[in-house]
Amino acid sequence: MIDNKGRPNRLGVVGWLGGGRWGLERYLYALHRLTGLGLLAYFVLHIGVTASRAFGEASWTAAMGRVSGPLFKTGEFLVFAAFAFHALNGVRLALVELGFAIGKPIEPVYPYRTSVDEQRPLAIGVMVVAAILVIVGGFGFLE
Amino acid sequence: MRDQRLWTWHIGAGAVILVLLGLHMTIMHLDAIVRVFSPQPGEPIAWANVVARGRSAFFLVTYVLLLGAALFHGFYGLRNILFELNPGTPAKKALNGFLLVAGVALFAVGTWAAWAGFTVARGA
């Protein structure tokens, strides 16, 4: 990460959610970070819980019994939804970082156009795919 | 330059996670559609299915690969978020050290568990 060279991030974490007239992509950015932190927290716990299979069937069954029930099932669904969002939005970010889907450079002639307008269909498209995945995966949690 | 390299690894790790965690999520949560990796009756987390997958060297290798990629991606992302809050240089150094030690320790635990699980499944 590049240092800010004397222009500190004064808004801090509050700036993720408010601070200006931001477009859709800014809120996707905030949600990407929130889901990333949630997934990391879950992943650390997941390593501990799934390590129980190293001790055999009784240990595995007991561990799975401790993380069953409606509360954990709901939490697991939220993790699945967070993964679907984070993964698809991550694909969008990687594509944009590599220069795809942002349009070609153009002369700055009034009325000005921004590359954000070029990116918007990609943002909407990946969110639609993420929503479909969440709905299809969600049926598994209702069983 | 170092941060540019780490950022590139961060994106590369994300691509690895997309494929391997996508496979993991498909096995665990889209089992109504895809049952090929859960050959035994019951849920994908039923012991019989865990053993069936656990015997496979493919799953052993991909678990460890996913573990390493996810830990790097997650902890490097967390580091970036925390560094944006402008901690002082000593705090940055402490944070770097803590995240490195935590990441390596979790990787060691996860790799041991994957190997031990593989051994248990082969013996079952």
mmCIF file of C-alpha atoms in Angstrom:
data_model
loop_
_atom_site.group_PDB
_atom_site.id
_atom_site.type_symbol
_atom_site.label_atom_id
_atom_site.label_comp_id
_atom_site.label_asym_id
_atom_site.label_seq_id
_atom_site.Cartn_x
_atom_site.Cartn_y
_atom_site.Cartn_z
ATOM 1 C CA MET A 1 0.000 0.000 0.000
ATOM 2 C CA ILE A 2 1.353 3.426 -0.942
ATOM 3 C CA ASP A 3 1.777 5.972 1.886
ATOM 4 C CA ASN A 4 -0.593 8.932 1.730
ATOM 5 C CA LYS A 5 2.250 11.531 1.547
ATOM 6 C CA GLY A 6 0.811 14.018 4.010
ATOM 7 C CA ARG A 7 -2.848 13.672 3.028
ATOM 8 C CA PRO A 8 -4.167 11.566 5.882
ATOM 9 C CA ASN A 9 -7.349 9.590 5.680
ATOM 10 C CA ARG A 10 -9.284 11.890 8.032
ATOM 11 C CA LEU A 11 -12.643 10.156 7.678
ATOM 12 C CA GLY A 12 -11.270 6.776 8.747
ATOM 13 C CA VAL A 13 -13.756 3.920 8.911
ATOM 14 C CA VAL A 14 -16.665 6.408 8.992
ATOM 15 C CA GLY A 15 -15.705 7.363 5.437
ATOM 16 C CA TRP A 16 -16.680 3.893 4.237
ATOM 17 C CA LEU A 17 -20.341 4.633 4.750
ATOM 18 C CA GLY A 18 -20.765 8.398 4.511
ATOM 19 C CA GLY A 19 -19.047 11.633 3.670
ATOM 20 C CA GLY A 20 -20.221 12.693 0.243
ATOM 21 C CA ARG A 21 -22.469 12.158 -2.744
ATOM 22 C CA TRP A 22 -21.064 8.834 -3.717
ATOM 23 C CA GLY A 23 -22.120 6.491 -6.467
ATOM 24 C CA LEU A 24 -22.958 2.811 -6.350
ATOM 25 C CA GLU A 25 -19.310 1.762 -6.675
ATOM 26 C CA ARG A 26 -18.390 3.559 -3.449
ATOM 27 C CA TYR A 27 -20.962 1.571 -1.509
ATOM 28 C CA LEU A 28 -19.773 -1.623 -3.172
ATOM 29 C CA TYR A 29 -16.290 -0.669 -1.940
ATOM 30 C CA ALA A 30 -17.566 -0.311 1.638
ATOM 31 C CA LEU A 31 -19.510 -3.562 1.433
ATOM 32 C CA HIS A 32 -16.475 -5.314 -0.073
ATOM 33 C CA ARG A 33 -14.453 -4.367 3.011
ATOM 34 C CA LEU A 34 -17.165 -5.294 5.496
ATOM 35 C CA THR A 35 -17.731 -8.688 3.863
ATOM 36 C CA GLY A 36 -13.967 -9.223 3.657
ATOM 37 C CA LEU A 37 -13.580 -8.642 7.405
ATOM 38 C CA GLY A 38 -16.534 -10.921 8.132
ATOM 39 C CA LEU A 39 -15.179 -13.677 5.899
ATOM 40 C CA LEU A 40 -11.737 -13.422 7.515
ATOM 41 C CA ALA A 41 -13.222 -13.720 11.019
ATOM 42 C CA TYR A 42 -15.285 -16.726 9.938
ATOM 43 C CA PHE A 43 -12.299 -18.320 8.182
ATOM 44 C CA VAL A 44 -10.120 -18.191 11.308
ATOM 45 C CA LEU A 45 -12.890 -19.917 13.310
ATOM 46 C CA HIS A 46 -13.494 -22.358 10.442
ATOM 47 C CA ILE A 47 -9.869 -23.525 10.550
ATOM 48 C CA GLY A 48 -10.272 -24.336 14.254
ATOM 49 C CA VAL A 49 -13.604 -26.134 13.896
ATOM 50 C CA THR A 50 -12.721 -28.226 10.841
ATOM 51 C CA ALA A 51 -9.393 -29.263 12.393
ATOM 52 C CA SER A 52 -11.514 -31.608 14.539
ATOM 53 C CA ARG A 53 -11.655 -34.134 11.680
ATOM 54 C CA ALA A 54 -8.016 -34.897 12.406
ATOM 55 C CA PHE A 55 -9.179 -36.624 15.617
ATOM 56 C CA GLY A 56 -11.724 -38.927 13.979
ATOM 57 C CA GLU A 57 -15.464 -39.349 13.602
ATOM 58 C CA ALA A 58 -16.522 -38.723 17.227
ATOM 59 C CA SER A 59 -14.595 -35.456 17.387
ATOM 60 C CA TRP A 60 -15.957 -34.334 13.988
ATOM 61 C CA THR A 61 -19.565 -35.165 14.876
ATOM 62 C CA ALA A 62 -19.261 -33.359 18.215
ATOM 63 C CA ALA A 63 -17.763 -30.270 16.535
ATOM 64 C CA MET A 64 -20.506 -30.209 13.882
ATOM 65 C CA GLY A 65 -23.101 -30.613 16.638
ATOM 66 C CA ARG A 66 -21.752 -27.526 18.403
ATOM 67 C CA VAL A 67 -22.150 -25.398 15.255
ATOM 68 C CA SER A 68 -25.612 -26.569 14.208
ATOM 69 C CA GLY A 69 -28.990 -24.984 14.962
ATOM 70 C CA PRO A 70 -30.875 -22.037 13.451
ATOM 71 C CA LEU A 71 -28.439 -19.378 14.666
ATOM 72 C CA PHE A 72 -25.414 -21.035 13.064
ATOM 73 C CA LYS A 73 -27.449 -21.916 9.964
ATOM 74 C CA THR A 74 -28.355 -18.240 9.540
ATOM 75 C CA GLY A 75 -24.747 -17.229 10.114
ATOM 76 C CA GLU A 76 -23.614 -19.770 7.538
ATOM 77 C CA PHE A 77 -26.055 -18.363 4.999
ATOM 78 C CA LEU A 78 -24.713 -14.862 5.647
ATOM 79 C CA VAL A 79 -21.179 -16.181 5.077
ATOM 80 C CA PHE A 80 -22.307 -17.755 1.798
ATOM 81 C CA ALA A 81 -23.965 -14.483 0.725
ATOM 82 C CA ALA A 82 -20.864 -12.501 1.758
ATOM 83 C CA PHE A 83 -18.689 -14.868 -0.280
ATOM 84 C CA ALA A 84 -20.908 -14.534 -3.365
ATOM 85 C CA PHE A 85 -20.819 -10.746 -3.126
ATOM 86 C CA HIS A 86 -17.104 -10.471 -2.288
ATOM 87 C CA ALA A 87 -16.071 -12.898 -5.043
ATOM 88 C CA LEU A 88 -18.142 -11.314 -7.807
ATOM 89 C CA ASN A 89 -17.273 -7.775 -6.767
ATOM 90 C CA GLY A 90 -13.623 -8.868 -6.568
ATOM 91 C CA VAL A 91 -13.813 -10.044 -10.181
ATOM 92 C CA ARG A 92 -15.160 -6.597 -11.120
ATOM 93 C CA LEU A 93 -12.363 -4.847 -9.211
ATOM 94 C CA ALA A 94 -9.689 -7.012 -10.817
ATOM 95 C CA LEU A 95 -11.105 -6.374 -14.310
ATOM 96 C CA VAL A 96 -11.250 -2.623 -13.712
ATOM 97 C CA GLU A 97 -7.734 -2.632 -12.218
ATOM 98 C CA LEU A 98 -6.458 -4.363 -15.346
ATOM 99 C CA GLY A 99 -8.145 -1.743 -17.544
ATOM 100 C CA PHE A 100 -11.143 -3.721 -18.759
ATOM 101 C CA ALA A 101 -14.677 -2.319 -18.907
ATOM 102 C CA ILE A 102 -13.639 1.295 -18.311
ATOM 103 C CA GLY A 103 -13.844 2.465 -21.917
ATOM 104 C CA LYS A 104 -11.200 4.072 -24.096
ATOM 105 C CA PRO A 105 -9.603 7.442 -23.294
ATOM 106 C CA ILE A 106 -11.534 10.295 -24.907
ATOM 107 C CA GLU A 107 -11.125 14.045 -25.319
ATOM 108 C CA PRO A 108 -12.528 16.014 -22.359
ATOM 109 C CA VAL A 109 -15.289 17.708 -24.345
ATOM 110 C CA TYR A 110 -18.336 19.175 -22.580
ATOM 111 C CA PRO A 111 -20.691 17.581 -21.553
ATOM 112 C CA TYR A 112 -18.023 15.483 -19.845
ATOM 113 C CA ARG A 113 -18.331 11.739 -19.580
ATOM 114 C CA THR A 114 -16.646 9.654 -16.907
ATOM 115 C CA SER A 115 -15.403 6.098 -16.953
ATOM 116 C CA VAL A 116 -17.803 5.442 -14.066
ATOM 117 C CA ASP A 117 -20.620 5.412 -16.626
ATOM 118 C CA GLU A 118 -18.692 2.783 -18.594
ATOM 119 C CA GLN A 119 -18.149 0.655 -15.477
ATOM 120 C CA ARG A 120 -21.735 0.781 -14.252
ATOM 121 C CA PRO A 121 -23.098 -2.070 -16.450
ATOM 122 C CA LEU A 122 -20.329 -4.357 -15.155
ATOM 123 C CA ALA A 123 -21.153 -3.421 -11.544
ATOM 124 C CA ILE A 124 -24.836 -4.104 -12.068
ATOM 125 C CA GLY A 125 -24.114 -7.317 -13.980
ATOM 126 C CA VAL A 126 -21.909 -8.844 -11.259
ATOM 127 C CA MET A 127 -24.437 -7.883 -8.581
ATOM 128 C CA VAL A 128 -27.195 -9.647 -10.524
ATOM 129 C CA VAL A 129 -25.030 -12.795 -10.787
ATOM 130 C CA ALA A 130 -24.217 -12.562 -7.045
ATOM 131 C CA ALA A 131 -27.928 -12.228 -6.232
ATOM 132 C CA ILE A 132 -28.768 -15.299 -8.343
ATOM 133 C CA LEU A 133 -26.050 -17.294 -6.556
ATOM 134 C CA VAL A 134 -27.338 -16.205 -3.149
ATOM 135 C CA ILE A 135 -30.904 -17.203 -4.062
ATOM 136 C CA VAL A 136 -29.907 -20.584 -5.523
ATOM 137 C CA GLY A 137 -27.559 -21.315 -2.592
ATOM 138 C CA GLY A 138 -30.198 -20.082 -0.160
ATOM 139 C CA PHE A 139 -32.527 -22.934 -1.075
ATOM 140 C CA GLY A 140 -29.939 -25.336 0.364
ATOM 141 C CA PHE A 141 -30.204 -23.592 3.724
ATOM 142 C CA LEU A 142 -34.000 -23.911 3.779
ATOM 143 C CA GLU A 143 -33.888 -27.722 3.508
ATOM 144 C CA MET B 1 8.004 -1.826 -5.301
ATOM 145 C CA ARG B 2 7.502 -4.316 -2.472
ATOM 146 C CA ASP B 3 3.920 -3.195 -1.968
ATOM 147 C CA GLN B 4 3.255 -3.392 -5.699
ATOM 148 C CA ARG B 5 4.488 -6.997 -5.661
ATOM 149 C CA LEU B 6 2.387 -7.839 -2.604
ATOM 150 C CA TRP B 7 -0.677 -6.214 -4.218
ATOM 151 C CA THR B 8 -0.172 -8.333 -7.331
ATOM 152 C CA TRP B 9 0.033 -11.438 -5.111
ATOM 153 C CA HIS B 10 -3.134 -10.250 -3.368
ATOM 154 C CA ILE B 11 -5.020 -10.203 -6.678
ATOM 155 C CA GLY B 12 -3.458 -13.524 -7.734
ATOM 156 C CA ALA B 13 -4.488 -15.098 -4.415
ATOM 157 C CA GLY B 14 -8.003 -13.755 -5.002
ATOM 158 C CA ALA B 15 -8.144 -15.600 -8.342
ATOM 159 C CA VAL B 16 -7.004 -18.847 -6.667
ATOM 160 C CA ILE B 17 -9.630 -18.383 -3.929
ATOM 161 C CA LEU B 18 -12.329 -17.674 -6.501
ATOM 162 C CA VAL B 19 -11.741 -21.081 -8.101
ATOM 163 C CA LEU B 20 -11.062 -23.185 -4.994
ATOM 164 C CA LEU B 21 -13.533 -21.563 -2.607
ATOM 165 C CA GLY B 22 -16.049 -21.580 -5.447
ATOM 166 C CA LEU B 23 -15.538 -25.352 -5.632
ATOM 167 C CA HIS B 24 -15.788 -25.634 -1.824
ATOM 168 C CA MET B 25 -19.013 -23.601 -1.722
ATOM 169 C CA THR B 26 -20.459 -25.623 -4.605
ATOM 170 C CA ILE B 27 -19.740 -28.854 -2.724
ATOM 171 C CA MET B 28 -21.104 -27.579 0.580
ATOM 172 C CA HIS B 29 -24.069 -25.424 -0.430
ATOM 173 C CA LEU B 30 -25.115 -26.393 -3.951
ATOM 174 C CA ASP B 31 -25.262 -30.104 -3.099
ATOM 175 C CA ALA B 32 -28.869 -30.285 -4.268
ATOM 176 C CA ILE B 33 -27.508 -29.715 -7.793
ATOM 177 C CA VAL B 34 -23.935 -31.042 -7.612
ATOM 178 C CA ARG B 35 -23.479 -34.332 -5.700
ATOM 179 C CA VAL B 36 -20.362 -35.650 -7.398
ATOM 180 C CA PHE B 37 -18.077 -34.810 -4.436
ATOM 181 C CA SER B 38 -20.532 -36.139 -1.839
ATOM 182 C CA PRO B 39 -21.048 -39.744 -3.007
ATOM 183 C CA GLN B 40 -22.490 -41.022 0.275
ATOM 184 C CA PRO B 41 -26.066 -40.352 1.460
ATOM 185 C CA GLY B 42 -26.634 -37.401 3.774
ATOM 186 C CA GLU B 43 -25.238 -33.921 3.922
ATOM 187 C CA PRO B 44 -21.834 -32.984 2.495
ATOM 188 C CA ILE B 45 -20.580 -32.599 6.093
ATOM 189 C CA ALA B 46 -21.703 -36.127 7.067
ATOM 190 C CA TRP B 47 -18.659 -38.113 8.230
ATOM 191 C CA ALA B 48 -18.959 -40.617 5.350
ATOM 192 C CA ASN B 49 -18.735 -37.805 2.805
ATOM 193 C CA VAL B 50 -15.923 -36.093 4.705
ATOM 194 C CA VAL B 51 -13.974 -39.371 4.586
ATOM 195 C CA ALA B 52 -14.772 -39.876 0.878
ATOM 196 C CA ARG B 53 -13.306 -36.457 0.032
ATOM 197 C CA GLY B 54 -10.577 -36.740 2.665
ATOM 198 C CA ARG B 55 -9.048 -39.793 0.958
ATOM 199 C CA SER B 56 -8.348 -37.761 -2.160
ATOM 200 C CA ALA B 57 -4.881 -36.266 -2.665
ATOM 201 C CA PHE B 58 -6.563 -33.656 -4.891
ATOM 202 C CA PHE B 59 -8.562 -32.354 -1.932
ATOM 203 C CA LEU B 60 -5.510 -32.462 0.356
ATOM 204 C CA VAL B 61 -3.506 -30.303 -2.065
ATOM 205 C CA THR B 62 -6.351 -27.905 -2.836
ATOM 206 C CA TYR B 63 -7.213 -27.476 0.882
ATOM 207 C CA VAL B 64 -3.633 -26.427 1.646
ATOM 208 C CA LEU B 65 -3.483 -24.191 -1.436
ATOM 209 C CA LEU B 66 -6.787 -22.558 -0.508
ATOM 210 C CA LEU B 67 -5.641 -22.176 3.098
ATOM 211 C CA GLY B 68 -2.453 -20.354 2.077
ATOM 212 C CA ALA B 69 -4.149 -18.165 -0.537
ATOM 213 C CA ALA B 70 -7.030 -17.219 1.761
ATOM 214 C CA LEU B 71 -4.781 -16.421 4.730
ATOM 215 C CA PHE B 72 -2.527 -14.220 2.602
ATOM 216 C CA HIS B 73 -5.450 -12.491 0.863
ATOM 217 C CA GLY B 74 -7.320 -11.953 4.126
ATOM 218 C CA PHE B 75 -4.443 -10.770 6.280
ATOM 219 C CA TYR B 76 -2.981 -8.542 3.554
ATOM 220 C CA GLY B 77 -6.433 -6.997 3.051
ATOM 221 C CA LEU B 78 -6.764 -6.456 6.801
ATOM 222 C CA ARG B 79 -3.288 -4.875 6.860
ATOM 223 C CA ASN B 80 -4.280 -2.439 4.108
ATOM 224 C CA ILE B 81 -7.456 -1.437 5.949
ATOM 225 C CA LEU B 82 -5.566 -0.876 9.208
ATOM 226 C CA PHE B 83 -2.710 1.020 7.516
ATOM 227 C CA GLU B 84 -5.240 3.413 5.957
ATOM 228 C CA LEU B 85 -6.105 4.532 9.474
ATOM 229 C CA ASN B 86 -2.621 6.091 9.660
ATOM 230 C CA PRO B 87 -0.995 4.276 12.582
ATOM 231 C CA GLY B 88 2.527 5.376 13.538
ATOM 232 C CA THR B 89 5.616 3.562 12.289
ATOM 233 C CA PRO B 90 6.066 1.440 15.473
ATOM 234 C CA ALA B 91 2.405 0.368 15.280
ATOM 235 C CA LYS B 92 2.836 -0.533 11.608
ATOM 236 C CA LYS B 93 5.868 -2.674 12.417
ATOM 237 C CA ALA B 94 4.054 -4.379 15.294
ATOM 238 C CA LEU B 95 1.035 -4.984 13.056
ATOM 239 C CA ASN B 96 3.199 -6.454 10.299
ATOM 240 C CA GLY B 97 4.842 -8.777 12.796
ATOM 241 C CA PHE B 98 1.581 -9.843 14.414
ATOM 242 C CA LEU B 99 -0.190 -10.550 11.102
ATOM 243 C CA LEU B 100 2.802 -12.495 9.793
ATOM 244 C CA VAL B 101 3.066 -14.663 12.927
ATOM 245 C CA ALA B 102 -0.714 -15.192 13.093
ATOM 246 C CA GLY B 103 -0.857 -16.101 9.394
ATOM 247 C CA VAL B 104 2.031 -18.565 9.602
ATOM 248 C CA ALA B 105 0.614 -20.139 12.796
ATOM 249 C CA LEU B 106 -2.844 -20.593 11.256
ATOM 250 C CA PHE B 107 -1.291 -22.018 8.104
ATOM 251 C CA ALA B 108 0.673 -24.519 10.203
ATOM 252 C CA VAL B 109 -2.454 -25.588 12.151
ATOM 253 C CA GLY B 110 -4.556 -25.869 8.990
ATOM 254 C CA THR B 111 -1.907 -27.811 7.079
ATOM 255 C CA TRP B 112 -1.421 -30.192 10.002
ATOM 256 C CA ALA B 113 -5.199 -30.715 10.220
ATOM 257 C CA ALA B 114 -5.474 -31.332 6.470
ATOM 258 C CA TRP B 115 -2.653 -33.897 6.569
ATOM 259 C CA ALA B 116 -3.973 -35.584 9.725
ATOM 260 C CA GLY B 117 -7.478 -35.686 8.216
ATOM 261 C CA PHE B 118 -6.047 -37.259 5.069
ATOM 262 C CA THR B 119 -4.307 -39.922 7.168
ATOM 263 C CA VAL B 120 -7.466 -40.605 9.204
ATOM 264 C CA ALA B 121 -9.586 -40.899 6.029
ATOM 265 C CA ARG B 122 -7.099 -43.263 4.402
ATOM 266 C CA GLY B 123 -7.201 -45.461 7.507
ATOM 267 C CA ALA B 124 -11.021 -45.428 7.790
#
